[in-house]
CSV table of C-alpha atoms and ligand atoms in Angstrom, one decimal:
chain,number,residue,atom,x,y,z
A,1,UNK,CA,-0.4,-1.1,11.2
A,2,UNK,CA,-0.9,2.5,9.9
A,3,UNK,CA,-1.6,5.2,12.9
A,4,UNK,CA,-1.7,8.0,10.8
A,5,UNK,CA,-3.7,7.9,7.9
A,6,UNK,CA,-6.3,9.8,9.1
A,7,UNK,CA,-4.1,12.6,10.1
A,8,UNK,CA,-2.8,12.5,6.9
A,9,UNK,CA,-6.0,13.2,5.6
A,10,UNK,CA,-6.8,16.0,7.8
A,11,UNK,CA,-3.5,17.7,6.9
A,12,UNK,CA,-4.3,17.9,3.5
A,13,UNK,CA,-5.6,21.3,3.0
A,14,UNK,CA,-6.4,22.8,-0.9
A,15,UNK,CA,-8.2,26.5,-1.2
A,16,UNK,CA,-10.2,27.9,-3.5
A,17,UNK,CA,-10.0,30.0,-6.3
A,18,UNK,CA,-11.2,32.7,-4.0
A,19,UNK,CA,-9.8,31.7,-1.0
A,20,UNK,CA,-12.8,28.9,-0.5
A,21,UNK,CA,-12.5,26.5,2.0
A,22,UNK,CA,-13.0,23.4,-0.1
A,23,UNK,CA,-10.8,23.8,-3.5
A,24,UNK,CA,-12.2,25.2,-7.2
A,25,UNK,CA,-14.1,22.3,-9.4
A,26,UNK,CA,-12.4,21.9,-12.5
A,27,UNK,CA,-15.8,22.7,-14.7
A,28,UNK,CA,-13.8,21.8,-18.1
A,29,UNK,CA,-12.8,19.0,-20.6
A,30,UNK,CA,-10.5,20.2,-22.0
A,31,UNK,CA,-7.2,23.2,-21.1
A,32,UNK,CA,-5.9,26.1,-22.8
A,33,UNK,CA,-2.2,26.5,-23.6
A,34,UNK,CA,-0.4,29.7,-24.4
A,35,UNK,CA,2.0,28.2,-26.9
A,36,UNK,CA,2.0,24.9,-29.2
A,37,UNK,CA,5.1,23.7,-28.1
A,38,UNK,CA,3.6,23.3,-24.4
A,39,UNK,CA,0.8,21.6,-25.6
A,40,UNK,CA,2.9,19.0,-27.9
A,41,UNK,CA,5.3,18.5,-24.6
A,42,UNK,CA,2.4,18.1,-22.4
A,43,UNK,CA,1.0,15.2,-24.9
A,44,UNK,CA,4.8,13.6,-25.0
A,45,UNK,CA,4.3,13.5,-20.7
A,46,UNK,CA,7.1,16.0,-20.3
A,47,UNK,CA,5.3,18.9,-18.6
A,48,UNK,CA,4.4,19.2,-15.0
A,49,UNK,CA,1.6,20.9,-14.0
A,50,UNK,CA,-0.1,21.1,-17.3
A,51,UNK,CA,-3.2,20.1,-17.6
A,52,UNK,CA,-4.6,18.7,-21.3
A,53,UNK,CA,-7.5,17.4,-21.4
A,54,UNK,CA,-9.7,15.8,-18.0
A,55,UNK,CA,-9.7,12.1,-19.3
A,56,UNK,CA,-6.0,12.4,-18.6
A,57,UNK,CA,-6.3,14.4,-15.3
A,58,UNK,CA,-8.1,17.5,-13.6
A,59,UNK,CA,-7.1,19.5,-10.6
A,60,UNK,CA,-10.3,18.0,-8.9
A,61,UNK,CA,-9.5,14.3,-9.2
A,62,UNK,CA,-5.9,15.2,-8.2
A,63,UNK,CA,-7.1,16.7,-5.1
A,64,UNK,CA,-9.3,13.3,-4.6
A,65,UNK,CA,-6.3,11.2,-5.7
A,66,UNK,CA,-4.0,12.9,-2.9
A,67,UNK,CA,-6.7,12.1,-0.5
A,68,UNK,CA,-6.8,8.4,-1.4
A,69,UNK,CA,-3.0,8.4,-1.6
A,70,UNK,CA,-2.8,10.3,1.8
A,71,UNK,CA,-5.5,7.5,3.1
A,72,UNK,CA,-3.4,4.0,1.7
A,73,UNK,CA,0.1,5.5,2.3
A,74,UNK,CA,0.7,4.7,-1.4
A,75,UNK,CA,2.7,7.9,-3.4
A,76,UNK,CA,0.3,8.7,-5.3
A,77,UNK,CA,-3.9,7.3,-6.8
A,78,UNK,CA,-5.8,8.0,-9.5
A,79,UNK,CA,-9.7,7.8,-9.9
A,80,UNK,CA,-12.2,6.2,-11.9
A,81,UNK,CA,-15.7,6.3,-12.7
A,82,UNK,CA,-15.8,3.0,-11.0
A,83,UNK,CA,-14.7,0.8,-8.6
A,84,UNK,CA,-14.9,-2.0,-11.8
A,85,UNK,CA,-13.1,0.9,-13.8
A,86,UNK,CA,-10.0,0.8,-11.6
A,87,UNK,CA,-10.4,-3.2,-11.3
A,88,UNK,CA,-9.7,-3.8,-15.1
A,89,UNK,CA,-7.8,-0.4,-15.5
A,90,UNK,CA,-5.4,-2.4,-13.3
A,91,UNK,CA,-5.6,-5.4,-15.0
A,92,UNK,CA,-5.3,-4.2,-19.0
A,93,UNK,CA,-2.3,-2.6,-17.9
A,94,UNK,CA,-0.6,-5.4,-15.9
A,95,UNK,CA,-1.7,-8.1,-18.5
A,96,UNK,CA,-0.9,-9.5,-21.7
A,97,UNK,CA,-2.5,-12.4,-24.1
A,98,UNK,CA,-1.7,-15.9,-22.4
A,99,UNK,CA,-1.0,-14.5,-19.0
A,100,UNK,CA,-2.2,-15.5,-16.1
A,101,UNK,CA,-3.9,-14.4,-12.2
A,102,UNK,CA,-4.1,-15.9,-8.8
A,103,UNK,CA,-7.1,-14.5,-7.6
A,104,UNK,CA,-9.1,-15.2,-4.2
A,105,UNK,CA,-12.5,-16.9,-4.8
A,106,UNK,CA,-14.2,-15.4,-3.1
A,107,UNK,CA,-14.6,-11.6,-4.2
A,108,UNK,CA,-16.9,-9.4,-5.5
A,109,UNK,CA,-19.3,-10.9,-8.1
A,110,UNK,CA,-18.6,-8.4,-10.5
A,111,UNK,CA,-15.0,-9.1,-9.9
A,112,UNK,CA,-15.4,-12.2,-10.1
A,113,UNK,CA,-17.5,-12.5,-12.9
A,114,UNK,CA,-14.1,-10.2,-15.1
A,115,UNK,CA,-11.4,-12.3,-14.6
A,116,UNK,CA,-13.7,-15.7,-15.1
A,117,UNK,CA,-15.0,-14.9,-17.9
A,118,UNK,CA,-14.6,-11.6,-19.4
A,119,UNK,CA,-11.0,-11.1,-20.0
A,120,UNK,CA,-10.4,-14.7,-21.0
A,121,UNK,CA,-11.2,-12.7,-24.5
A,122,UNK,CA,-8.2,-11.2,-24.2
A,123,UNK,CA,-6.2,-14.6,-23.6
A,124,UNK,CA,-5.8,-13.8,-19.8
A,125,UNK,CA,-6.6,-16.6,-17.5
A,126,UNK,CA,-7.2,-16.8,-13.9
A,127,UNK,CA,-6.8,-19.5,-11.0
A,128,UNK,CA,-9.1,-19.5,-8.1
A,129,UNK,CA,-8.0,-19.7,-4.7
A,130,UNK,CA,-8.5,-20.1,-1.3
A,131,UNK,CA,-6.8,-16.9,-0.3
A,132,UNK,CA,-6.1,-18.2,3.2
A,133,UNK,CA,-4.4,-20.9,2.5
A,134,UNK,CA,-0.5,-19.3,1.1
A,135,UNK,CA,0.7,-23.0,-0.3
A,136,UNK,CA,-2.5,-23.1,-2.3
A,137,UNK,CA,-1.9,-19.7,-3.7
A,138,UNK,CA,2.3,-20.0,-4.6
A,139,UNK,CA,1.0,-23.8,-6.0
A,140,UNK,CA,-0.9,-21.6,-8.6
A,141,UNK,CA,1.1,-19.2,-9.4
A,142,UNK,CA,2.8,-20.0,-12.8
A,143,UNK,CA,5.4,-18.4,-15.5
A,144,UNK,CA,3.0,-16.4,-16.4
A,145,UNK,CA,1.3,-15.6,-13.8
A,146,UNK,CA,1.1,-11.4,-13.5
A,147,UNK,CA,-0.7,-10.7,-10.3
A,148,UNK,CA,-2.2,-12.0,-7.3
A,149,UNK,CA,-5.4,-10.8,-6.8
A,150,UNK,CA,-7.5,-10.2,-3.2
A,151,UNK,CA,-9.3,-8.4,-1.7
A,152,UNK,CA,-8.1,-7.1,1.7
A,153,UNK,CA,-11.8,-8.8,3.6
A,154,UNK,CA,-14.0,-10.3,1.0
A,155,UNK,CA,-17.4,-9.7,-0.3
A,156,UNK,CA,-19.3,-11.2,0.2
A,157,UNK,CA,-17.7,-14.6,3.1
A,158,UNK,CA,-16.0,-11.8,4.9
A,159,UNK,CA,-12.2,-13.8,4.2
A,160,UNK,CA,-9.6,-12.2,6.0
A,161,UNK,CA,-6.4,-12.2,3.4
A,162,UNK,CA,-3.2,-12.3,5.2
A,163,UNK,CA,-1.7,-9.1,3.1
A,164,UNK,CA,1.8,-9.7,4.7
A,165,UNK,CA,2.1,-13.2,3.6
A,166,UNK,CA,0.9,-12.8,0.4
A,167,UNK,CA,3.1,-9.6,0.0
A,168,UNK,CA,6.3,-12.1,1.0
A,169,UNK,CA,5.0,-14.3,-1.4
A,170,UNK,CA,4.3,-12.1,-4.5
A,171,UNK,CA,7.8,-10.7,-3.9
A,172,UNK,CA,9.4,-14.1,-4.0
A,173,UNK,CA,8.0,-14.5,-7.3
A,174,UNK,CA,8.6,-11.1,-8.6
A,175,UNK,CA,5.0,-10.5,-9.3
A,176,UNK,CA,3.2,-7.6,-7.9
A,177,UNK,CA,0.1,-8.1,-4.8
A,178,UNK,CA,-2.9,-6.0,-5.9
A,179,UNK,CA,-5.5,-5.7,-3.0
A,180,UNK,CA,-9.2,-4.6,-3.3
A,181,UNK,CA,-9.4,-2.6,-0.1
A,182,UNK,CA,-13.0,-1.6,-0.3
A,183,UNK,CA,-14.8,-3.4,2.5
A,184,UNK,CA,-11.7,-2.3,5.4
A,185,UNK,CA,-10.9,1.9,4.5
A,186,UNK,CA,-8.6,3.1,7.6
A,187,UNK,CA,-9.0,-0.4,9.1
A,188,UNK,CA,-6.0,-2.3,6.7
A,189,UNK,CA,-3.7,-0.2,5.0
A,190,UNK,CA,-2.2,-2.8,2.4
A,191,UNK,CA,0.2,-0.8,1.1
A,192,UNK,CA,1.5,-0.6,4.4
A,193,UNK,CA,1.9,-4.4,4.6
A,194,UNK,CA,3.1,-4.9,1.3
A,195,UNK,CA,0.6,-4.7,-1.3
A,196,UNK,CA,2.1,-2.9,-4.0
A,197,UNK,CA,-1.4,-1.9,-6.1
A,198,UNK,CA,-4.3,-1.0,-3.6
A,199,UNK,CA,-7.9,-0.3,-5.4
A,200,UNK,CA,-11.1,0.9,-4.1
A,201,UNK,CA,-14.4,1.4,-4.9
A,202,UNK,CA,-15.4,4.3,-3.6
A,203,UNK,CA,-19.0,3.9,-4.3
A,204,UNK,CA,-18.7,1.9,-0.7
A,205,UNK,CA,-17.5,3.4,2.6
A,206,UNK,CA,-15.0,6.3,1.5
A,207,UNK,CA,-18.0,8.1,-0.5
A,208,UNK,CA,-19.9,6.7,2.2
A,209,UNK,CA,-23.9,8.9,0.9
A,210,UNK,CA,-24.9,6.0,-1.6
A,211,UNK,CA,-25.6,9.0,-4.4
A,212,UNK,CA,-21.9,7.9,-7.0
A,213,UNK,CA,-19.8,5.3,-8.3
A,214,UNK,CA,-16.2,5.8,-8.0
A,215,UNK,CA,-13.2,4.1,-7.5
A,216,UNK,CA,-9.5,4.3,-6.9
A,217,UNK,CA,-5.9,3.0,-8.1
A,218,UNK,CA,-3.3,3.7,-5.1
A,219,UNK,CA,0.3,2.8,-6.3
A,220,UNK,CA,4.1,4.2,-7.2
A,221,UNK,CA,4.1,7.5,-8.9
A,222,UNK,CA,5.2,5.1,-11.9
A,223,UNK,CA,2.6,2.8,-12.1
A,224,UNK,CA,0.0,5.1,-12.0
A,225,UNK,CA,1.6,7.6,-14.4
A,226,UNK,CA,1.3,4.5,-17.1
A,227,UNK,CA,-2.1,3.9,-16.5
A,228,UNK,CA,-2.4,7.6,-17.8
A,229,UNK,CA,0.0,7.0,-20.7
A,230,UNK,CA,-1.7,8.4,-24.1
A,231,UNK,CA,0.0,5.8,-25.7
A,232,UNK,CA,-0.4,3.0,-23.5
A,233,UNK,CA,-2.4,3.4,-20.1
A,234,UNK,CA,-5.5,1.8,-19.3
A,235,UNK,CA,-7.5,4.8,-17.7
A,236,UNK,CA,-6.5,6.7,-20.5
A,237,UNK,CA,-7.4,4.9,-23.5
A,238,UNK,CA,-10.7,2.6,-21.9
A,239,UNK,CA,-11.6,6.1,-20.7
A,240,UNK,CA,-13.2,5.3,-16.8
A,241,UNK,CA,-11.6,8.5,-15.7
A,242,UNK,CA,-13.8,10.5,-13.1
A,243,UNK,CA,-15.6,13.3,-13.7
A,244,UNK,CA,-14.2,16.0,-11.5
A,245,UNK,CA,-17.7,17.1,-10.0
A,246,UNK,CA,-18.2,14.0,-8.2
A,247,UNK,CA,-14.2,13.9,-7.8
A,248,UNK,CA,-14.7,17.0,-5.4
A,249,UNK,CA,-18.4,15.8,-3.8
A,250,UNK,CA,-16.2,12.0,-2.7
A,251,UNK,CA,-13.3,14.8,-1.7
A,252,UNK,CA,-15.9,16.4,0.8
A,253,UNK,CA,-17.3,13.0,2.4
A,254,UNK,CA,-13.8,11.5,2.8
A,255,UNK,CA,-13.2,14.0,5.4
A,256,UNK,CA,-16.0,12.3,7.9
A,257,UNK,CA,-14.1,8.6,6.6
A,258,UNK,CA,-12.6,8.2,10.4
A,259,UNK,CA,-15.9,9.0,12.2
A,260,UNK,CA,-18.3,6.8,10.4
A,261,UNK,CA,-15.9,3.8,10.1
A,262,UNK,CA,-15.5,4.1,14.3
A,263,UNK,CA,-19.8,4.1,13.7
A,264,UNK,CA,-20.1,1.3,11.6
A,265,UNK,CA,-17.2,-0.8,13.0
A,266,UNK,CA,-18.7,-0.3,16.4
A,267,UNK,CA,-22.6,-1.3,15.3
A,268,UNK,CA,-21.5,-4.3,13.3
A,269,UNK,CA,-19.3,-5.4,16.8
A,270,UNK,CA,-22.1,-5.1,18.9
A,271,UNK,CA,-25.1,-6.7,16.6
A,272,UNK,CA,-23.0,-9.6,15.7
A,273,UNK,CA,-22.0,-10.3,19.7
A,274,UNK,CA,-25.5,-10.5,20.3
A,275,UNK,CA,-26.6,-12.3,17.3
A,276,UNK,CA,-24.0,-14.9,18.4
A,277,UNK,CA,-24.9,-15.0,21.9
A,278,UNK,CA,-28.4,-15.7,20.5
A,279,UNK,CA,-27.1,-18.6,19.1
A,280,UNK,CA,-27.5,-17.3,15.4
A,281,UNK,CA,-24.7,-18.8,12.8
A,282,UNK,CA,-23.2,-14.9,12.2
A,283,UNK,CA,-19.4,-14.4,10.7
A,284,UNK,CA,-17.9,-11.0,11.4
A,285,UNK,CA,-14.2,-10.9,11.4
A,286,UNK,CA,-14.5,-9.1,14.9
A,287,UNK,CA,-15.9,-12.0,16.9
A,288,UNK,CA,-13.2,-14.5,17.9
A,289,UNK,CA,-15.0,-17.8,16.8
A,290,UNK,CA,-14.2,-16.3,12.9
A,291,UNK,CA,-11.8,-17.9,10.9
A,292,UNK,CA,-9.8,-14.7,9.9
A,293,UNK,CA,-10.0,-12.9,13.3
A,294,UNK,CA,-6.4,-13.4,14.7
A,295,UNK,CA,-5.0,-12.3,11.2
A,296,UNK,CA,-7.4,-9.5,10.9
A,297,UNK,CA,-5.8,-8.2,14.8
A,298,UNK,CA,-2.6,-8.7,13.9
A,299,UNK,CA,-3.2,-6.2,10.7
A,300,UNK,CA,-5.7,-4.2,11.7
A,301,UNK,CA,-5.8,-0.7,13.1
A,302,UNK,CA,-7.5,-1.1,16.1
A,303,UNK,CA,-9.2,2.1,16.0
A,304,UNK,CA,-11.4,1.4,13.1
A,305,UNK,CA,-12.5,-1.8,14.2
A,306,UNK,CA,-13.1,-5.1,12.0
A,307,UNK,CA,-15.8,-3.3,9.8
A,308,UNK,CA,-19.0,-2.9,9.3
A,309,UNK,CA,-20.0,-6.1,7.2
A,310,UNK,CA,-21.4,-9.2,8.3
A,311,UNK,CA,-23.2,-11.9,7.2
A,312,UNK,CA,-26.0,-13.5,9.2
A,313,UNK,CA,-27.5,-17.0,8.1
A,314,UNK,CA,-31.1,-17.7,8.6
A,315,UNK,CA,-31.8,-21.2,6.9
A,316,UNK,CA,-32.9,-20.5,3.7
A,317,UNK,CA,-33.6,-18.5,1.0
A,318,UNK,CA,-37.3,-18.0,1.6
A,319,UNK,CA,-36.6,-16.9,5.5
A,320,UNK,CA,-34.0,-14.6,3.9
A,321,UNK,CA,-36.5,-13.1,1.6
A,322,UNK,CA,-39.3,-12.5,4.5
A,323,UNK,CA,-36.6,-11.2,7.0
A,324,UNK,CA,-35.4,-8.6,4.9
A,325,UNK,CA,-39.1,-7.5,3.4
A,326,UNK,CA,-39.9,-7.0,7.1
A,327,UNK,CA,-37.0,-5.8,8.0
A,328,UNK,CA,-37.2,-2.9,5.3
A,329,UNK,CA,-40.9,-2.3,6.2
A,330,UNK,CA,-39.9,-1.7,10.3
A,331,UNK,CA,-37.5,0.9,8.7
A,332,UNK,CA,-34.2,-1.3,10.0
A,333,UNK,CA,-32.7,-0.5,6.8
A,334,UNK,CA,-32.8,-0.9,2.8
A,335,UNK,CA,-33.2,-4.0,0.6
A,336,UNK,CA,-30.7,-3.1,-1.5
A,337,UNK,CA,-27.3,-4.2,-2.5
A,338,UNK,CA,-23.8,-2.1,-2.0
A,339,UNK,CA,-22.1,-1.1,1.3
A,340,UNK,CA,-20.7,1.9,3.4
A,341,UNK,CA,-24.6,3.9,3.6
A,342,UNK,CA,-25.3,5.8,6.5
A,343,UNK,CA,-28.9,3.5,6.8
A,344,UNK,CA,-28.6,-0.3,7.1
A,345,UNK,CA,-28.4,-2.1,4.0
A,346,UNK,CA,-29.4,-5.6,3.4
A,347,UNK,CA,-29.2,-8.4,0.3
A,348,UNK,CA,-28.9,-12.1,-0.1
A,349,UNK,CA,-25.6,-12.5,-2.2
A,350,UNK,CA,-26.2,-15.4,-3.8
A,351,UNK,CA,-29.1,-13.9,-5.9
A,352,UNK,CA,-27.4,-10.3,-6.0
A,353,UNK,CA,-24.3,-9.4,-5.6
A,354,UNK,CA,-22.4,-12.8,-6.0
A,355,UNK,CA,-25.3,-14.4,-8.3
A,356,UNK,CA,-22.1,-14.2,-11.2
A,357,UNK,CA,-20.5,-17.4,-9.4
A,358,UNK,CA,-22.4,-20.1,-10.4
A,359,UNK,CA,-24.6,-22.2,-8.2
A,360,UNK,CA,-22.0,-25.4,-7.3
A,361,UNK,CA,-19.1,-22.4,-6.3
A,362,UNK,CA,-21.3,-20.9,-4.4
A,363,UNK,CA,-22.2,-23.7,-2.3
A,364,UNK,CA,-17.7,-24.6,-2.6
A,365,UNK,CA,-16.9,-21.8,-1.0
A,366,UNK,CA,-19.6,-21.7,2.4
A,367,UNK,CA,-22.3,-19.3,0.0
A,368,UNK,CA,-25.2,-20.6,1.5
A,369,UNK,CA,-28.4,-19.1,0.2
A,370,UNK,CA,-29.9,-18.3,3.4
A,371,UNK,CA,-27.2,-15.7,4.0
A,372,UNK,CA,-28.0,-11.9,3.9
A,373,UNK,CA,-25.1,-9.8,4.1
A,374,UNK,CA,-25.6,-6.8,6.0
A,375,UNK,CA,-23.7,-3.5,5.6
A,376,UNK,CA,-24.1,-1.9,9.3
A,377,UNK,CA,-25.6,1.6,9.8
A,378,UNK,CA,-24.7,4.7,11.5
A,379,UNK,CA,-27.5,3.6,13.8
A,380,UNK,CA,-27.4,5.8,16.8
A,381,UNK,CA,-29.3,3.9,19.1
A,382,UNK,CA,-28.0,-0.2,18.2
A,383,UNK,CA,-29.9,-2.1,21.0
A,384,UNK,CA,-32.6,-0.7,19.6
A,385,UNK,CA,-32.3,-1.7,16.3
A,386,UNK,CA,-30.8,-5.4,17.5
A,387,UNK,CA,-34.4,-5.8,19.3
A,388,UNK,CA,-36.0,-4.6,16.0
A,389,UNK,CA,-34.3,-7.2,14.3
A,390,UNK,CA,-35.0,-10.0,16.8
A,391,UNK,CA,-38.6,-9.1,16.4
A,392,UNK,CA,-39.4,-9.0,13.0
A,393,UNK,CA,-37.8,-12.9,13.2
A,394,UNK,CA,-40.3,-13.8,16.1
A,395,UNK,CA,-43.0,-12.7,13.7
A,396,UNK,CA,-41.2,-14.9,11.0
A,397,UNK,CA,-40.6,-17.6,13.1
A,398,UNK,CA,-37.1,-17.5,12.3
A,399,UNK,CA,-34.8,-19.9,14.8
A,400,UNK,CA,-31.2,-19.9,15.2
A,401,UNK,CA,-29.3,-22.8,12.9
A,402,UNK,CA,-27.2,-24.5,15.4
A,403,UNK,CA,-24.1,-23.0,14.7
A,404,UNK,CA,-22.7,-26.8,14.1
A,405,UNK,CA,-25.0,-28.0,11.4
B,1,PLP,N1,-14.9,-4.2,-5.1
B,1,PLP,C1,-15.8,-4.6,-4.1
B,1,PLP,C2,-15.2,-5.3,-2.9
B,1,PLP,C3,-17.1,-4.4,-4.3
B,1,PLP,O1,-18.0,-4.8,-3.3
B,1,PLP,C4,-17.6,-3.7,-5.5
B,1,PLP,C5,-19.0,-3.4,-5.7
B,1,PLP,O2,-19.9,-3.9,-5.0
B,1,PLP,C6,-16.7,-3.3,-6.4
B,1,PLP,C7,-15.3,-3.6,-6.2
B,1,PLP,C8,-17.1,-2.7,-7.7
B,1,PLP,O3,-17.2,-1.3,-7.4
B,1,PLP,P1,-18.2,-0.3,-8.3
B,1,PLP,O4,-19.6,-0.8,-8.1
B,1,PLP,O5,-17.9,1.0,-7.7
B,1,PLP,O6,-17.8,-0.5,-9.7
C-alpha cells in the first residue's frame, strides 16, 4: 500500500519561465543547438538535458511524466497521445513475431480487441484468462510468452487482479507484469506491489474534465528510455507522443487527482450500498458480497476508496436503453462512454465499450447485456441523485433481478 503518492505529487513543484506558477509550455517541434556535434550526440542518446525534437521529448511532457512517475512510484513515465498509444507502445517494444501474452479477459474493448486480433499481424499471440484465478494464468504462460497483461480493476466486470500474486508469478517466469491502472489512480499503486510496467489512460480519472486523450507508460528509467530509442523504441518510431499543450493542461488537473478520487470513491460507495439494499444485482469492488473485495482491501489505499465504477444490471438490454435515456433527460448524468468526468456517465458495455468481444465471450465472462456501467460523479448532494435514479425506474417499471437468478 502506497501512503505517499499524493504527497509526492504535491511536492513537485516546476516554475515558469517568468517565475509563473505552473511551468513554460514547450510551444515548439523541434530545438536549436549551438554546435553540430551536440546535435549528432543528442541523436546517438548521449546528451542529457538536450532536447531534439518533441516526438522524442519536451520539457512539458517531462513535467507530466514526473507527475505520473511521482503518482505510481515508478522512476520515471512517458506520455502518449493515448491511453491505446501507450498500450501497444508497450507491447511493439516488449514483443517479437511468434511471441506470446497472458492477458485478463476481461479488459478494455479496445484492449481487447489489439491483442485478439490486431497484432496477431505481427505474429504475436495472446491467451485469455481469468485473471483471478493464478493456476490458470502460470498454465498459459508459455516459452514464449513476453508479458502478462491486466488491468489493475477491469473494464468493464470490475475484476479485481491480485497484482502481488501475479507480480510473484511473472518473476518466477522471468517475464515482466504490465498493469493497466486506469480505473484505480491513487487507489493501487502496482508498481508498488510488483508490477514492473504500469500504463494509464489518462483520458479517464487523472485528466479527470473529459476535453483529451492521453495516456501514460510508468517504468525503470531503462525501459522507458527504449521506448524513446530513435532506432528502436516504440513511442518514437509509431509516433503517439503527446503534444506538450495538453501535456501541461493533464499537468494542471492531476493536481485535484486526490480530491476527486476521495469524491467519486465515496459516491460510487454509497449508491451501490443502496442499490444493493434495494435488492438490485450491483457489483462494486467496495461492497463485501463482490468477488474481488477482500483482494482489493488488502491492496488498496484506503483513502481513495474502491473507485468510482460500478456496474448495475437491470434485466435487459431494452430496460438498459430506457433507464439511461431517462436518466440523461432528469440531468443524472451523460449517455456517453469513458470514465473519471466530474458529471455521471453512463453506457451499456456490451454495445459500446466492450462490443469488440464477441457476443458468446461476452456472455463467458458474466457481460450480461442489461448491464450499464456507470462511472460515478462528483455529485455533491448523492441521496439526491440515488432517489433520482430510483425514480426514473419506477416510471420504467424497472424491478430488482433477484440477485440469485
Ligand atoms: N484502458 C482502459 C481501462 C480504458 O478504459 C481505456 C478507454 O476506455 C483505455 C485503456 C484506452 O484509453 P484511450 O481511450 O485514452 O486510448
Amino acid at each position: 500500500m502506497d501512503n505517499k503518492a499524493a504527497n509526492r505529487l504535491q511536492d513537485l513543484q516546476y516554475f515558469g519561465e517568468f517565475g509563473g506558477i505552473n511551468p513554460s509550455i514547450s510551444d515548439s517541434s523541434t530545438y536549436t543547438f549551438l554546435s553540430a556535434k551536440t546535435m549528432f550526440d543528442t541523436f546517438e542518446g548521449n546528451t542529457e538535458g538536450c532536447y531534439l525534437y518533441s516526438r522524442h521529448s519536451s520539457p512539458s511532457n517531462l513535467y507530466l511524466g514526473e507527475a505520473l512517475a511521482a503518482l505510481e512510484g515508478t522512476e520515471t513515465a512517458n506520455v502518449y497521445a493515448s491511453g491505446m498509444g501507450a498500450i501497444s507502445s508497450v507491447i511493439m517494444q516488449l514483443c517479437n513475431a511468434d511471441d506470446h501474452i497472458v492477458s485478463s479477459r476481461t479488459i478494455y474493448g479496445g484492449s481487447y480487441a489489439l491483442l485478439k486480433n490486431f497484432i496477431k499481424k505481427f505474429g504475436i499471440h495472446t491467451s485469455f484468462v481469468d485473471i483471478t484465478s493464478i493456476a490458470e494464468v502460470e498454465q498459459a504462460i508459455n516459452p514464449r510468452t513476453k508479458m502478462i497483461y491486466c488491468e489493475s480493476v477491469s473494464n468493464p466486470l470490475l475484476e479485481v487482479a491480485d497484482i502481488k500474486a501475479l507480480a510473484h508469478l511473472a518473476k518466477k517466469h522471468g517475464i515482466p507484469l504490465v498493469v493497466d491502472n486506469t480505473f484505480s489512480p491513487l487507489s493501487i499503486a502496482p508498481a508498488k506491489l510488483g508490477a514492473d510496467i504500469v500504463i494509464h489512460s489518462l483520458t479517464k480519472f487523472i485528466n479527470g474534465t473529459s476535453d483529451c486523450v492521453a495516456g501514460a507508460v510508468c517504468g525503470t528509467t531503462d525501459f522507458c528510455l527504449s521506448l524513446k530509442d530513435v532506432n528502436n523504441g516504440a513511442g518514437m518510431l509509431m509516433g503517439s507522443t503527446l503534444d506538450s499543450l495538453r501535456a501541461a493542461s493533464i499537468l494542471k488537473n492531476i493536481r485535484t487527482l486526490h480530491i476527486r478520487m476521495q469524491k467519486h470513491s465515496g459516491n460510487a460507495l454509497y449508491l451501490a450500498e443502496k442499490f444493493e439494499n434495494e435488492g438490485f444485482r450491483v457489483v462494486y469492488p467496495g461492497l463485501a458480497s463482490h468477488q474481488g473485495h477482500e483482494v482489493m482491501k488488502k491492496q488498496m489505499n484506503a483513502d481513495y476508496g474502491f473507485g468510482g465504477l460500478l456496474t448495475l444490471d437491470v434485466g435487459s438490454l431494452e430496460n438498459a436503453n430506457a433507464l439511461m435515456e431517462l436518466m440523461q433527460i432528469e440531468k443524472i448524468g451523460y449517455l456517453a462512454v469513458s470514465l473519471g468526468f466530474y458529471k455521471t456517465l453512463f453506457s451499456a458495455p456490451g454495445t459500446s465499450t466492450s462490443s469488440e468481444i464477441p457476443l458468446e465471450e461476452q456472455m463467458e465472462m458474466g457481460l450480461s447485456n442489461g448491464l450499464i456501467r456507470f462511472s460515478i460523479g462528483l455529485d455533491n448532494d448523492i441521496e439526491r441523485t440515488f432517489k433520482m435514479i430510483v425514480e426514473c425506474m419506477r416510471q420504467l417499471e424497472i424491478k430488482p433481478l433477484s440477485v440469485t437468478t
